[in-house]
XYZ file of C-alpha atoms in Angstrom:
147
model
C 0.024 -6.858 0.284
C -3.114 -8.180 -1.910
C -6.375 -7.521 -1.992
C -8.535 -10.290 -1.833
C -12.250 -11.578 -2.691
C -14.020 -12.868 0.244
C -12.308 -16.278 -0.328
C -9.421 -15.844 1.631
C -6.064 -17.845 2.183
C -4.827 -19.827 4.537
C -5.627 -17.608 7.948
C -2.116 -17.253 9.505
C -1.808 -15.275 5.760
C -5.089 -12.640 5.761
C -7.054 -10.509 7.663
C -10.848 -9.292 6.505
C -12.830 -7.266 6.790
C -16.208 -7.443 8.518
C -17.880 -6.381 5.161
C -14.985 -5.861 3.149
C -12.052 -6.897 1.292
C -9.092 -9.447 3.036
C -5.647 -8.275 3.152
C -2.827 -11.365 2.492
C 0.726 -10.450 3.475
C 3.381 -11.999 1.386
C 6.815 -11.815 1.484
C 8.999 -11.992 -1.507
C 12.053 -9.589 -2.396
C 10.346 -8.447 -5.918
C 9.602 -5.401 -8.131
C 6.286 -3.725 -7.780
C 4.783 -5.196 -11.182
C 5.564 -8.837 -9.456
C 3.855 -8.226 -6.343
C 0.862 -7.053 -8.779
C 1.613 -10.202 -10.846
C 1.576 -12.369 -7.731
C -1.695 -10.903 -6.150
C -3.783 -10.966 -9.691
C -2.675 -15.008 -9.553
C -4.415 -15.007 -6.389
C -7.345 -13.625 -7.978
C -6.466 -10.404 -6.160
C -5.316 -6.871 -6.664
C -1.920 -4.550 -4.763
C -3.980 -3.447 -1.342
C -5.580 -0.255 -1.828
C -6.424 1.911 1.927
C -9.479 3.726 1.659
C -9.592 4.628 5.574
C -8.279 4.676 8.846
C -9.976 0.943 9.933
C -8.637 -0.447 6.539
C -5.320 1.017 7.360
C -5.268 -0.665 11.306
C -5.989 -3.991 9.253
C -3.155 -4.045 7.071
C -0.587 -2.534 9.440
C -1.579 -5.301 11.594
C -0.875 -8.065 9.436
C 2.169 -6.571 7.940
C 3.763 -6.071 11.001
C 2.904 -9.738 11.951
C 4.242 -10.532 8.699
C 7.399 -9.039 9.303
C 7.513 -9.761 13.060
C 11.350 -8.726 14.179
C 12.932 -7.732 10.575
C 14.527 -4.496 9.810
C 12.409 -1.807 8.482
C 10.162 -3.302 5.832
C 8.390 -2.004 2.362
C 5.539 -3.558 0.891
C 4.353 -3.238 -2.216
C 0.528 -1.884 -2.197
C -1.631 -0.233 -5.396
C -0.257 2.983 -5.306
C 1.139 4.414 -8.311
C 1.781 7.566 -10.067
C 1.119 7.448 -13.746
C 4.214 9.161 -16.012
C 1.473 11.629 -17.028
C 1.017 12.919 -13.590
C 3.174 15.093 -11.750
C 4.260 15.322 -8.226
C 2.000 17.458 -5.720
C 3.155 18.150 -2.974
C -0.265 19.475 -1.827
C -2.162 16.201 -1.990
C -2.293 13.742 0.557
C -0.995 11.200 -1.894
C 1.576 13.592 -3.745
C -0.355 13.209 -6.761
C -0.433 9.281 -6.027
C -3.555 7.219 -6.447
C -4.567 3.586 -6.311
C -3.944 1.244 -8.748
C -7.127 -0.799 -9.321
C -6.790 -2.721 -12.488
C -9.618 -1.111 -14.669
C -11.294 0.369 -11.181
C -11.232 4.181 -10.788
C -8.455 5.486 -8.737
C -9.201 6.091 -5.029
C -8.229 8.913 -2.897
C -7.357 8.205 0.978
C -8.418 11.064 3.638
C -5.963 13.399 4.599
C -4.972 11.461 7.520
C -3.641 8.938 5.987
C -1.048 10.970 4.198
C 1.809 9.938 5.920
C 5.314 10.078 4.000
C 8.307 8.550 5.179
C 10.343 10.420 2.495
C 8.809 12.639 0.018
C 8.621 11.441 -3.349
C 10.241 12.918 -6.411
C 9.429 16.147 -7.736
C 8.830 14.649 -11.402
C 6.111 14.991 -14.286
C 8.186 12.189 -16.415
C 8.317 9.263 -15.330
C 5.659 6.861 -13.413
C 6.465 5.871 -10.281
C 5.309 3.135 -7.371
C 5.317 3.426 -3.729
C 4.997 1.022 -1.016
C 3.921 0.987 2.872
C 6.849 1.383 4.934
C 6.644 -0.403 8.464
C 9.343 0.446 10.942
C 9.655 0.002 14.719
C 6.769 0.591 17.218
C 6.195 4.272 17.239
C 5.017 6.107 20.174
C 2.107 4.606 21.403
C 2.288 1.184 20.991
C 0.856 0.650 17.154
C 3.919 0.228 14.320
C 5.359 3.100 12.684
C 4.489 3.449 9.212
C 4.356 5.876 5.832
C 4.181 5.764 2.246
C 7.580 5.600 0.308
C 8.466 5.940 -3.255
């Protein structure tokens, strides 16, 4: 899921913002620094979600995108750096959003959903993804971060 300037792609491929960035769903079966490869060719960045509208947007899109598959994980900007540790305390679990030279952003508490909990590790960085499963209760998709 990339990040985009307001110059989107085709339309069947994005969804913006009214006054802020456009989301583009691709689907590829590749490692995390591929998807961030792939977006940054498209003059993009890995999707960061800094809020609950942003978050509608992209789920959305993604589960258009994926429209009858099995449960599917998309790579977005979140990333925890080998110097950072796991905690468990943190909405992002000591996560935070990969901007390419931006400062790290932290979601609201809400929006700490896991689908697993990551790791319990100081050593080693680690990427996680936005995990899009059946319809949950209520009607939207079910969703959650996963390392």
């Amino acid at each position: 899921a990339c990040a985009l300037g307001r110059t989107p792609p085709p339309p069947s491929a994005v969804r913006c913002q009214a006054a802020g960035a456009c989301f583009s769903a691709h689907l590829a079966n590749s490692t995390y620094a591929a998807s961030r490869s792939s977006c940054g060719s498209r003059r993009g960045n890995l999707a960061w979600v800094s809020g609950e509208a942003e978050l509608g947007l992209l789920l959305g899109l993604l589960a258009e995108a994926a429209a009858g598959s099995a449960p599917s994980l998309f790579w977005v900007g979140l990333k925890r750096n080998a110097s950072a540790c796991t905690d468990g305390d943190q909405p992002l679990r000591g996560f935070s959003w990969d901007g390419g030279g931006a400062a790290p952003r932290e979601v609201p508490a809400a929006l700490g959903r896991w689908v697993k909990e990551p790791v319990r590790s100081c050593l080693s960085a680690r990427c996680a993804g936005l995990h899009l499963a059946a319809a949950a209760p209520g009607g939207g998709p079910g969703w959650g971060w996963k390392e």
